[in-house]
Amino acid sequence: MLSSGPRSEAATLTNPRRMSAQIISGRVIGEHIRAELRERIAALKAEGVTPGLATVLVGANPASQMYVGMKNKAAQEMGLHSRQINLAPDIDEAELLGMVAGLNADPGIHGILVQLPLPGHVDEGLVLETIHPSKDVDGFHPMNVGRLATDSGDFFAPCTPAGVVEMLLRSGHDPAGKHVVVVGRSNLVGRPLASLLLRKGRGGDATVTVCHSRTEDLGAVTRAADILVVAMGRPESITADMVRPGAVVIDVGTHRVDDPHAEKGYRVCGDVLFDEVKDVAGAITPSPGGVGPMTITMLLANTVTSAERALEGRRN
Ligand code: NAP
């Protein structure tokens, strides 16, 4: 299990800049976690186990290709065994399910990731349910979702919300006892994050409010937050007047918006109006450079955990 550092360590995990808020850097914290993972990977290798991650990409969606490429590169850099399986966009559903079943049975593969979205003719839910829960390092299998929601047994949490919790802990903002407001209720981010924060113990014990598009007077709710996590998919929608002075703000959003003044004609931003909110918040994540780099790190962490569980299972 990854450990949270003491408050003094948190100072070294942030990039202090000349502005009021502490900047919580996902790059710095992610690198810290990867250093811990390297030790765990070395221990596994000493036992003859190399954690293995298989990624399955159907079709040639450029964004999906980029994400899968980044995941494999990160796995290789960490010394993991990584296998990238590229399939034709018109692959038969049964063939895809057979491929997943083969990976389930492969003892050299500890994590299976099927890149979403899948083409329309494939039943996405069925594919995700076919991945064995013990290798479901994306945390989307109903067994993992249910175990997280009921806080019972071993499970894998989805990587982005797990990354948010690690960022809070490692920057000295333990959510225990705090009022955390989550904006967004998607199955990818908002909902599993609320479940993680509600768990008993490390990274949990928060008082959680979840907002969505039908929430009335969003600003009144977000202003009540000690910790505000925004995953609404709307560029720069959280403004300074929606944040309580001194609150911790975690911005999950990531967008490319047109910007004629930028060299490339666009810039990347989050769901939070960073330039404004940084002057009100006590701590804030940038976007890019915040939650984004944590997501792949948590995928690696889940894969290493899966390999450790498999080794433990062999011993018992
Ligand atoms: P999503 O599936 O579109 O969900 C957005 C959520 O925000 C929904 O629950 C929606 O409410 C809510 N919402 C939308 N407009 C709102 C408003 N005006 N007021 C209050 N709530 C509102 O998005 P997602 O997949 O969770 O992703 C959210 C953001 O995080 C996106 O920008 C995405 O790109 C980013 N993201 C980043 C990473 C990463 O690794 N950095 C990973 C995943 C996602 P309803 O449910 O009522 O529609």
mmCIF file of C-alpha atoms and ligand atoms in Angstrom:
data_model
loop_
_atom_site.group_PDB
_atom_site.id
_atom_site.type_symbol
_atom_site.label_atom_id
_atom_site.label_comp_id
_atom_site.label_asym_id
_atom_site.label_seq_id
_atom_site.Cartn_x
_atom_site.Cartn_y
_atom_site.Cartn_z
ATOM 1 C CA MET A 1 0.000 0.000 0.000
ATOM 2 C CA LEU A 2 1.288 3.456 -0.831
ATOM 3 C CA SER A 3 1.906 5.559 2.218
ATOM 4 C CA SER A 4 1.084 9.198 2.752
ATOM 5 C CA GLY A 5 3.957 11.387 3.755
ATOM 6 C CA PRO A 6 4.129 13.641 6.788
ATOM 7 C CA ARG A 7 3.311 17.312 6.346
ATOM 8 C CA SER A 8 6.966 18.294 6.063
ATOM 9 C CA GLU A 9 7.342 15.937 3.105
ATOM 10 C CA ALA A 10 4.342 17.583 1.453
ATOM 11 C CA ALA A 11 6.285 20.800 1.072
ATOM 12 C CA THR A 12 8.831 19.034 -1.110
ATOM 13 C CA LEU A 13 6.094 17.595 -3.295
ATOM 14 C CA THR A 14 4.798 20.935 -4.474
ATOM 15 C CA ASN A 15 6.154 23.534 -6.824
ATOM 16 C CA PRO A 16 6.057 26.779 -4.897
ATOM 17 C CA ARG A 17 5.486 29.740 -7.181
ATOM 18 C CA ARG A 18 4.973 33.379 -6.356
ATOM 19 C CA MET A 19 1.238 33.276 -5.810
ATOM 20 C CA SER A 20 -1.057 32.825 -2.890
ATOM 21 C CA ALA A 21 -2.047 29.188 -3.313
ATOM 22 C CA GLN A 22 0.184 26.151 -2.799
ATOM 23 C CA ILE A 23 0.541 24.491 -6.208
ATOM 24 C CA ILE A 24 -0.020 20.743 -6.003
ATOM 25 C CA SER A 25 2.025 19.201 -8.802
ATOM 26 C CA GLY A 26 0.884 15.863 -10.162
ATOM 27 C CA ARG A 27 4.227 15.499 -11.934
ATOM 28 C CA VAL A 28 6.208 15.788 -8.686
ATOM 29 C CA ILE A 29 3.870 13.579 -6.643
ATOM 30 C CA GLY A 30 3.619 11.068 -9.490
ATOM 31 C CA GLU A 31 7.419 10.802 -9.640
ATOM 32 C CA HIS A 32 7.522 10.200 -5.888
ATOM 33 C CA ILE A 33 5.018 7.335 -6.229
ATOM 34 C CA ARG A 34 6.949 5.886 -9.172
ATOM 35 C CA ALA A 35 10.113 5.799 -7.053
ATOM 36 C CA GLU A 36 8.199 3.706 -4.489
ATOM 37 C CA LEU A 37 6.852 1.492 -7.248
ATOM 38 C CA ARG A 38 10.366 0.840 -8.559
ATOM 39 C CA GLU A 39 11.255 -0.670 -5.178
ATOM 40 C CA ARG A 40 8.146 -2.873 -5.198
ATOM 41 C CA ILE A 41 8.867 -3.969 -8.788
ATOM 42 C CA ALA A 42 12.444 -4.861 -7.820
ATOM 43 C CA ALA A 43 11.129 -6.939 -4.898
ATOM 44 C CA LEU A 44 8.743 -8.768 -7.234
ATOM 45 C CA LYS A 45 11.496 -9.407 -9.766
ATOM 46 C CA ALA A 46 13.648 -10.847 -6.997
ATOM 47 C CA GLU A 47 10.839 -13.396 -6.545
ATOM 48 C CA GLY A 48 10.833 -14.124 -10.292
ATOM 49 C CA VAL A 49 7.720 -12.047 -11.067
ATOM 50 C CA THR A 50 7.686 -9.225 -13.625
ATOM 51 C CA PRO A 51 4.406 -7.322 -13.450
ATOM 52 C CA GLY A 52 2.721 -7.475 -16.859
ATOM 53 C CA LEU A 53 0.268 -5.009 -18.385
ATOM 54 C CA ALA A 54 -1.711 -5.760 -21.545
ATOM 55 C CA THR A 55 -3.433 -2.927 -23.394
ATOM 56 C CA VAL A 56 -6.040 -3.631 -26.017
ATOM 57 C CA LEU A 57 -6.767 -0.990 -28.632
ATOM 58 C CA VAL A 58 -9.586 -1.493 -31.126
ATOM 59 C CA GLY A 59 -9.376 0.722 -34.206
ATOM 60 C CA ALA A 60 -7.237 3.779 -34.830
ATOM 61 C CA ASN A 61 -8.828 6.651 -32.904
ATOM 62 C CA PRO A 62 -5.891 9.112 -32.618
ATOM 63 C CA ALA A 63 -6.649 10.095 -29.004
ATOM 64 C CA SER A 64 -6.977 6.437 -27.964
ATOM 65 C CA GLN A 65 -3.746 5.599 -29.810
ATOM 66 C CA MET A 66 -1.995 8.372 -27.915
ATOM 67 C CA TYR A 67 -3.342 7.277 -24.498
ATOM 68 C CA VAL A 68 -2.450 3.621 -25.074
ATOM 69 C CA GLY A 69 1.013 4.621 -26.314
ATOM 70 C CA MET A 70 1.616 6.711 -23.183
ATOM 71 C CA LYS A 71 0.507 3.855 -20.915
ATOM 72 C CA ASN A 72 2.780 1.329 -22.602
ATOM 73 C CA LYS A 73 5.718 3.723 -22.612
ATOM 74 C CA ALA A 74 5.266 4.391 -18.892
ATOM 75 C CA ALA A 75 5.025 0.653 -18.179
ATOM 76 C CA GLN A 76 8.210 -0.050 -20.139
ATOM 77 C CA GLU A 77 10.096 2.783 -18.446
ATOM 78 C CA MET A 78 9.239 1.214 -15.092
ATOM 79 C CA GLY A 79 10.544 -2.186 -16.193
ATOM 80 C CA LEU A 80 7.115 -3.778 -16.477
ATOM 81 C CA HIS A 81 6.330 -6.352 -19.126
ATOM 82 C CA SER A 82 3.949 -4.553 -21.493
ATOM 83 C CA ARG A 83 1.981 -6.001 -24.366
ATOM 84 C CA GLN A 84 0.048 -3.762 -26.736
ATOM 85 C CA ILE A 85 -2.606 -5.509 -28.779
ATOM 86 C CA ASN A 86 -3.961 -3.551 -31.750
ATOM 87 C CA LEU A 87 -7.163 -4.854 -33.294
ATOM 88 C CA ALA A 88 -9.042 -3.900 -36.445
ATOM 89 C CA PRO A 89 -12.032 -1.547 -35.936
ATOM 90 C CA ASP A 90 -14.420 -4.148 -37.362
ATOM 91 C CA ILE A 91 -13.244 -6.959 -35.093
ATOM 92 C CA ASP A 92 -15.935 -9.449 -34.212
ATOM 93 C CA GLU A 93 -17.206 -9.070 -30.621
ATOM 94 C CA ALA A 94 -16.722 -12.786 -29.939
ATOM 95 C CA GLU A 95 -13.114 -12.572 -31.141
ATOM 96 C CA LEU A 96 -12.456 -9.630 -28.816
ATOM 97 C CA LEU A 97 -14.003 -11.476 -25.862
ATOM 98 C CA GLY A 98 -11.829 -14.496 -26.698
ATOM 99 C CA MET A 99 -8.761 -12.270 -26.718
ATOM 100 C CA VAL A 100 -9.647 -10.930 -23.253
ATOM 101 C CA ALA A 101 -10.279 -14.471 -21.979
ATOM 102 C CA GLY A 102 -6.806 -15.444 -23.233
ATOM 103 C CA LEU A 103 -5.247 -12.562 -21.287
ATOM 104 C CA ASN A 104 -7.233 -13.595 -18.184
ATOM 105 C CA ALA A 105 -5.594 -17.010 -18.394
ATOM 106 C CA ASP A 106 -2.071 -15.699 -19.066
ATOM 107 C CA PRO A 107 0.000 -15.839 -15.828
ATOM 108 C CA GLY A 108 2.461 -13.270 -17.243
ATOM 109 C CA ILE A 109 -0.269 -10.623 -17.467
ATOM 110 C CA HIS A 110 -1.414 -8.995 -14.220
ATOM 111 C CA GLY A 111 -3.315 -6.028 -15.616
ATOM 112 C CA ILE A 112 -5.649 -5.799 -18.611
ATOM 113 C CA LEU A 113 -6.772 -2.478 -19.998
ATOM 114 C CA VAL A 114 -9.221 -2.233 -22.872
ATOM 115 C CA GLN A 115 -9.068 1.318 -24.171
ATOM 116 C CA LEU A 116 -12.475 2.991 -24.356
ATOM 117 C CA PRO A 117 -14.506 3.942 -26.275
ATOM 118 C CA LEU A 118 -15.074 0.764 -28.269
ATOM 119 C CA PRO A 119 -16.754 0.745 -31.700
ATOM 120 C CA GLY A 120 -20.557 0.791 -31.608
ATOM 121 C CA HIS A 121 -21.013 -2.838 -32.691
ATOM 122 C CA VAL A 122 -19.193 -4.075 -29.567
ATOM 123 C CA ASP A 123 -20.986 -4.293 -26.197
ATOM 124 C CA GLU A 124 -18.622 -2.267 -24.001
ATOM 125 C CA GLY A 125 -20.180 -3.487 -20.746
ATOM 126 C CA LEU A 126 -19.818 -7.107 -21.789
ATOM 127 C CA VAL A 127 -16.145 -6.595 -22.646
ATOM 128 C CA LEU A 128 -15.437 -4.928 -19.287
ATOM 129 C CA GLU A 129 -17.270 -7.722 -17.444
ATOM 130 C CA THR A 130 -15.182 -10.309 -19.271
ATOM 131 C CA ILE A 131 -11.938 -8.942 -17.836
ATOM 132 C CA HIS A 132 -11.216 -10.948 -14.674
ATOM 133 C CA PRO A 133 -11.751 -8.624 -11.656
ATOM 134 C CA SER A 134 -8.305 -9.545 -10.324
ATOM 135 C CA LYS A 135 -6.720 -8.140 -13.530
ATOM 136 C CA ASP A 136 -9.109 -5.206 -13.999
ATOM 137 C CA VAL A 137 -6.536 -2.481 -13.257
ATOM 138 C CA ASP A 138 -8.857 0.205 -14.665
ATOM 139 C CA GLY A 139 -11.359 -0.643 -11.913
ATOM 140 C CA PHE A 140 -14.435 -0.719 -14.177
ATOM 141 C CA HIS A 141 -15.587 -4.325 -13.598
ATOM 142 C CA PRO A 142 -18.882 -4.397 -11.620
ATOM 143 C CA MET A 143 -17.162 -6.535 -8.960
ATOM 144 C CA ASN A 144 -14.543 -3.828 -8.380
ATOM 145 C CA VAL A 145 -17.141 -1.050 -8.575
ATOM 146 C CA GLY A 146 -19.309 -2.884 -6.025
ATOM 147 C CA ARG A 147 -16.480 -3.643 -3.646
ATOM 148 C CA LEU A 148 -15.353 -0.026 -3.732
ATOM 149 C CA ALA A 149 -18.917 1.178 -3.141
ATOM 150 C CA THR A 150 -19.412 -1.207 -0.216
ATOM 151 C CA ASP A 151 -15.859 -0.770 1.089
ATOM 152 C CA SER A 152 -15.323 -4.528 1.253
ATOM 153 C CA GLY A 153 -12.587 -6.917 0.171
ATOM 154 C CA ASP A 154 -9.797 -6.370 -2.359
ATOM 155 C CA PHE A 155 -10.601 -4.205 -5.345
ATOM 156 C CA PHE A 156 -9.037 -1.876 -7.882
ATOM 157 C CA ALA A 157 -10.178 1.738 -7.836
ATOM 158 C CA PRO A 158 -10.357 3.646 -11.127
ATOM 159 C CA CYS A 159 -7.055 5.407 -11.726
ATOM 160 C CA THR A 160 -8.106 9.069 -11.956
ATOM 161 C CA PRO A 161 -10.052 9.219 -8.664
ATOM 162 C CA ALA A 162 -7.371 7.116 -6.968
ATOM 163 C CA GLY A 163 -4.850 9.688 -8.198
ATOM 164 C CA VAL A 164 -6.895 12.530 -6.728
ATOM 165 C CA VAL A 165 -6.898 10.869 -3.299
ATOM 166 C CA GLU A 166 -3.119 10.272 -3.437
ATOM 167 C CA MET A 167 -2.561 13.921 -4.387
ATOM 168 C CA LEU A 168 -4.571 15.105 -1.396
ATOM 169 C CA LEU A 169 -2.768 12.811 1.026
ATOM 170 C CA ARG A 170 0.710 13.500 -0.278
ATOM 171 C CA SER A 171 0.299 17.271 -0.384
ATOM 172 C CA GLY A 172 -0.743 17.341 3.279
ATOM 173 C CA HIS A 173 -4.501 17.641 2.742
ATOM 174 C CA ASP A 174 -5.907 14.465 4.267
ATOM 175 C CA PRO A 175 -9.635 14.445 3.467
ATOM 176 C CA ALA A 176 -10.554 12.775 6.791
ATOM 177 C CA GLY A 177 -13.160 14.857 8.592
ATOM 178 C CA LYS A 178 -13.224 17.480 5.835
ATOM 179 C CA HIS A 179 -16.187 18.528 3.727
ATOM 180 C CA VAL A 180 -15.276 17.489 0.183
ATOM 181 C CA VAL A 181 -17.496 18.730 -2.634
ATOM 182 C CA VAL A 182 -17.165 16.761 -5.873
ATOM 183 C CA VAL A 183 -18.557 18.402 -9.008
ATOM 184 C CA GLY A 184 -19.468 15.605 -11.436
ATOM 185 C CA ARG A 185 -21.067 12.174 -10.994
ATOM 186 C CA SER A 186 -19.588 10.197 -13.898
ATOM 187 C CA ASN A 187 -18.713 6.532 -13.457
ATOM 188 C CA LEU A 188 -15.168 7.422 -14.525
ATOM 189 C CA VAL A 189 -14.435 10.136 -11.953
ATOM 190 C CA GLY A 190 -17.120 11.675 -9.700
ATOM 191 C CA ARG A 191 -18.944 8.581 -8.470
ATOM 192 C CA PRO A 192 -15.890 6.389 -7.673
ATOM 193 C CA LEU A 193 -14.160 9.389 -6.103
ATOM 194 C CA ALA A 194 -17.131 9.903 -3.768
ATOM 195 C CA SER A 195 -16.939 6.198 -2.842
ATOM 196 C CA LEU A 196 -13.198 6.428 -2.122
ATOM 197 C CA LEU A 197 -13.647 9.510 0.051
ATOM 198 C CA LEU A 198 -16.458 7.841 2.015
ATOM 199 C CA ARG A 199 -14.424 4.734 2.885
ATOM 200 C CA LYS A 200 -13.193 4.244 6.398
ATOM 201 C CA GLY A 201 -9.448 4.710 6.862
ATOM 202 C CA ARG A 202 -6.641 6.022 4.687
ATOM 203 C CA GLY A 203 -7.798 8.541 2.081
ATOM 204 C CA GLY A 204 -11.407 8.340 3.276
ATOM 205 C CA ASP A 205 -13.528 9.462 6.231
ATOM 206 C CA ALA A 206 -14.581 12.653 4.443
ATOM 207 C CA THR A 207 -18.010 14.252 4.470
ATOM 208 C CA VAL A 208 -18.910 14.163 0.788
ATOM 209 C CA THR A 209 -21.312 16.194 -1.330
ATOM 210 C CA VAL A 210 -21.667 15.316 -5.016
ATOM 211 C CA CYS A 211 -22.949 17.920 -7.516
ATOM 212 C CA HIS A 212 -24.167 17.485 -11.087
ATOM 213 C CA SER A 213 -25.878 19.410 -13.847
ATOM 214 C CA ARG A 214 -29.188 19.511 -11.940
ATOM 215 C CA THR A 215 -27.632 20.940 -8.764
ATOM 216 C CA GLU A 216 -29.257 24.243 -7.876
ATOM 217 C CA ASP A 217 -26.989 27.188 -7.052
ATOM 218 C CA LEU A 218 -23.729 25.320 -7.653
ATOM 219 C CA GLY A 219 -21.671 28.195 -6.240
ATOM 220 C CA ALA A 220 -23.452 28.022 -2.879
ATOM 221 C CA VAL A 221 -22.512 24.330 -2.615
ATOM 222 C CA THR A 222 -18.912 24.673 -3.847
ATOM 223 C CA ARG A 223 -18.307 27.587 -1.450
ATOM 224 C CA ALA A 224 -19.094 25.237 1.442
ATOM 225 C CA ALA A 225 -16.175 22.951 0.521
ATOM 226 C CA ASP A 226 -12.970 22.543 2.489
ATOM 227 C CA ILE A 227 -11.775 20.529 -0.510
ATOM 228 C CA LEU A 228 -13.332 21.078 -3.942
ATOM 229 C CA VAL A 229 -12.772 18.482 -6.665
ATOM 230 C CA VAL A 230 -14.017 19.489 -10.095
ATOM 231 C CA ALA A 231 -14.728 16.914 -12.816
ATOM 232 C CA MET A 232 -17.492 18.513 -14.824
ATOM 233 C CA GLY A 233 -15.953 18.625 -18.283
ATOM 234 C CA ARG A 234 -16.654 22.353 -18.765
ATOM 235 C CA PRO A 235 -13.616 24.567 -19.406
ATOM 236 C CA GLU A 236 -12.820 27.197 -16.768
ATOM 237 C CA SER A 237 -16.304 27.056 -15.208
ATOM 238 C CA ILE A 238 -15.312 27.301 -11.549
ATOM 239 C CA THR A 239 -14.579 30.946 -10.831
ATOM 240 C CA ALA A 240 -13.055 32.626 -7.767
ATOM 241 C CA ASP A 241 -16.433 33.577 -6.315
ATOM 242 C CA MET A 242 -17.358 29.868 -6.165
ATOM 243 C CA VAL A 243 -14.426 28.971 -3.890
ATOM 244 C CA ARG A 244 -14.129 29.505 -0.154
ATOM 245 C CA PRO A 245 -10.912 31.398 0.668
ATOM 246 C CA GLY A 246 -8.235 28.900 1.671
ATOM 247 C CA ALA A 247 -9.994 25.855 0.202
ATOM 248 C CA VAL A 248 -8.072 23.093 -1.570
ATOM 249 C CA VAL A 249 -9.040 22.875 -5.248
ATOM 250 C CA ILE A 250 -8.361 19.789 -7.372
ATOM 251 C CA ASP A 251 -9.084 20.258 -11.067
ATOM 252 C CA VAL A 252 -9.669 17.003 -12.965
ATOM 253 C CA GLY A 253 -10.799 18.707 -16.157
ATOM 254 C CA THR A 254 -8.590 18.858 -19.194
ATOM 255 C CA HIS A 255 -9.486 20.712 -22.366
ATOM 256 C CA ARG A 256 -7.922 22.103 -25.484
ATOM 257 C CA VAL A 257 -9.432 25.513 -26.147
ATOM 258 C CA ASP A 258 -8.822 27.802 -29.123
ATOM 259 C CA ASP A 259 -6.467 30.652 -28.301
ATOM 260 C CA PRO A 260 -5.328 32.943 -31.122
ATOM 261 C CA HIS A 261 -2.611 34.364 -28.819
ATOM 262 C CA ALA A 262 -1.036 30.925 -28.221
ATOM 263 C CA GLU A 263 1.734 29.746 -30.542
ATOM 264 C CA LYS A 264 -0.162 26.596 -31.527
ATOM 265 C CA GLY A 265 -3.517 28.350 -31.774
ATOM 266 C CA TYR A 266 -4.808 26.549 -28.675
ATOM 267 C CA ARG A 267 -4.035 26.138 -25.006
ATOM 268 C CA VAL A 268 -4.808 23.419 -22.470
ATOM 269 C CA CYS A 269 -6.911 24.288 -19.439
ATOM 270 C CA GLY A 270 -9.042 22.649 -16.782
ATOM 271 C CA ASP A 271 -12.565 23.018 -15.431
ATOM 272 C CA VAL A 272 -11.290 25.681 -13.019
ATOM 273 C CA LEU A 273 -10.400 29.249 -13.985
ATOM 274 C CA PHE A 274 -6.889 28.782 -12.603
ATOM 275 C CA ASP A 275 -5.577 32.353 -12.918
ATOM 276 C CA GLU A 276 -8.447 33.654 -10.819
ATOM 277 C CA VAL A 277 -8.971 30.793 -8.347
ATOM 278 C CA LYS A 278 -5.270 30.509 -7.412
ATOM 279 C CA ASP A 279 -5.580 33.849 -5.618
ATOM 280 C CA VAL A 280 -8.417 32.591 -3.428
ATOM 281 C CA ALA A 281 -7.604 28.911 -2.848
ATOM 282 C CA GLY A 282 -5.184 27.702 -0.186
ATOM 283 C CA ALA A 283 -3.892 25.009 -2.566
ATOM 284 C CA ILE A 284 -4.687 24.170 -6.180
ATOM 285 C CA THR A 285 -3.703 21.756 -8.941
ATOM 286 C CA PRO A 286 -2.749 23.171 -12.331
ATOM 287 C CA SER A 287 -4.127 21.705 -15.550
ATOM 288 C CA PRO A 288 -2.040 20.506 -17.307
ATOM 289 C CA GLY A 289 0.439 19.132 -14.769
ATOM 290 C CA GLY A 290 -2.062 18.236 -12.053
ATOM 291 C CA VAL A 291 -4.347 15.213 -12.027
ATOM 292 C CA GLY A 292 -3.393 14.118 -15.562
ATOM 293 C CA PRO A 293 0.096 12.739 -14.753
ATOM 294 C CA MET A 294 -1.342 10.890 -11.736
ATOM 295 C CA THR A 295 -3.729 8.750 -13.791
ATOM 296 C CA ILE A 296 -1.049 6.700 -15.552
ATOM 297 C CA THR A 297 0.964 6.431 -12.340
ATOM 298 C CA MET A 298 -2.049 4.880 -10.596
ATOM 299 C CA LEU A 299 -2.492 2.436 -13.492
ATOM 300 C CA LEU A 300 1.098 1.297 -12.913
ATOM 301 C CA ALA A 301 0.409 1.092 -9.158
ATOM 302 C CA ASN A 302 -2.658 -1.087 -9.724
ATOM 303 C CA THR A 303 -0.671 -3.392 -12.019
ATOM 304 C CA VAL A 304 2.080 -3.783 -9.426
ATOM 305 C CA THR A 305 -0.533 -4.442 -6.713
ATOM 306 C CA SER A 306 -2.133 -7.082 -8.932
ATOM 307 C CA ALA A 307 1.236 -8.835 -9.386
ATOM 308 C CA GLU A 308 1.825 -8.724 -5.618
ATOM 309 C CA ARG A 309 -1.604 -10.248 -4.970
ATOM 310 C CA ALA A 310 -0.941 -12.977 -7.541
ATOM 311 C CA LEU A 311 2.390 -13.816 -5.866
ATOM 312 C CA GLU A 312 0.722 -13.852 -2.440
ATOM 313 C CA GLY A 313 -2.001 -16.113 -3.823
ATOM 314 C CA ARG A 314 0.617 -18.559 -5.131
ATOM 315 C CA ARG A 315 2.259 -18.678 -1.695
ATOM 316 C CA ASN A 316 -1.008 -19.457 0.134
HETATM 317 P P1 NAP B 1 -18.523 13.502 -17.908
HETATM 318 O O1 NAP B 1 -18.780 12.043 -18.038
HETATM 319 O O2 NAP B 1 -18.926 14.408 -19.011
HETATM 320 O O3 NAP B 1 -19.258 13.987 -16.571
HETATM 321 C C1 NAP B 1 -19.349 15.335 -16.252
HETATM 322 C C2 NAP B 1 -20.136 15.506 -14.975
HETATM 323 O O4 NAP B 1 -20.206 16.892 -14.674
HETATM 324 C C3 NAP B 1 -21.570 14.989 -15.053
HETATM 325 O O5 NAP B 1 -21.920 14.306 -13.877
HETATM 326 C C4 NAP B 1 -22.388 16.251 -15.221
HETATM 327 O O6 NAP B 1 -23.678 16.178 -14.636
HETATM 328 C C5 NAP B 1 -21.564 17.250 -14.458
HETATM 329 N N1 NAP B 1 -21.801 18.605 -14.950
HETATM 330 C C6 NAP B 1 -21.776 19.044 -16.222
HETATM 331 N N2 NAP B 1 -22.088 20.335 -16.280
HETATM 332 C C7 NAP B 1 -22.337 20.731 -15.015
HETATM 333 C C8 NAP B 1 -22.718 21.965 -14.426
HETATM 334 N N3 NAP B 1 -22.923 23.043 -15.169
HETATM 335 N N4 NAP B 1 -22.872 22.006 -13.086
HETATM 336 C C9 NAP B 1 -22.647 20.920 -12.325
HETATM 337 N N5 NAP B 1 -22.278 19.714 -12.832
HETATM 338 C C10 NAP B 1 -22.130 19.627 -14.173
HETATM 339 O O7 NAP B 1 -17.000 13.808 -17.636
HETATM 340 P P2 NAP B 1 -15.860 12.897 -16.897
HETATM 341 O O8 NAP B 1 -15.525 11.732 -17.744
HETATM 342 O O9 NAP B 1 -16.211 12.701 -15.474
HETATM 343 O O10 NAP B 1 -14.636 13.934 -16.989
HETATM 344 C C11 NAP B 1 -14.695 15.207 -16.402
HETATM 345 C C12 NAP B 1 -13.492 16.023 -16.844
HETATM 346 O O11 NAP B 1 -12.318 15.374 -16.383
HETATM 347 C C13 NAP B 1 -13.324 16.146 -18.362
HETATM 348 O O12 NAP B 1 -12.770 17.410 -18.649
HETATM 349 C C14 NAP B 1 -12.329 15.063 -18.702
HETATM 350 O O13 NAP B 1 -11.581 15.371 -19.856
HETATM 351 C C15 NAP B 1 -11.454 15.089 -17.479
HETATM 352 N N6 NAP B 1 -10.757 13.832 -17.198
HETATM 353 C C16 NAP B 1 -9.436 13.893 -16.988
HETATM 354 C C17 NAP B 1 -8.734 12.735 -16.666
HETATM 355 C C18 NAP B 1 -7.279 12.826 -16.407
HETATM 356 O O14 NAP B 1 -6.595 11.817 -16.361
HETATM 357 N N7 NAP B 1 -6.762 14.040 -16.197
HETATM 358 C C19 NAP B 1 -9.386 11.517 -16.607
HETATM 359 C C20 NAP B 1 -10.763 11.480 -16.801
HETATM 360 C C21 NAP B 1 -11.452 12.655 -17.089
HETATM 361 P P3 NAP B 1 -24.814 15.153 -15.184
HETATM 362 O O15 NAP B 1 -24.447 13.811 -14.643
HETATM 363 O O16 NAP B 1 -26.063 15.695 -14.592
HETATM 364 O O17 NAP B 1 -24.771 15.220 -16.680
#
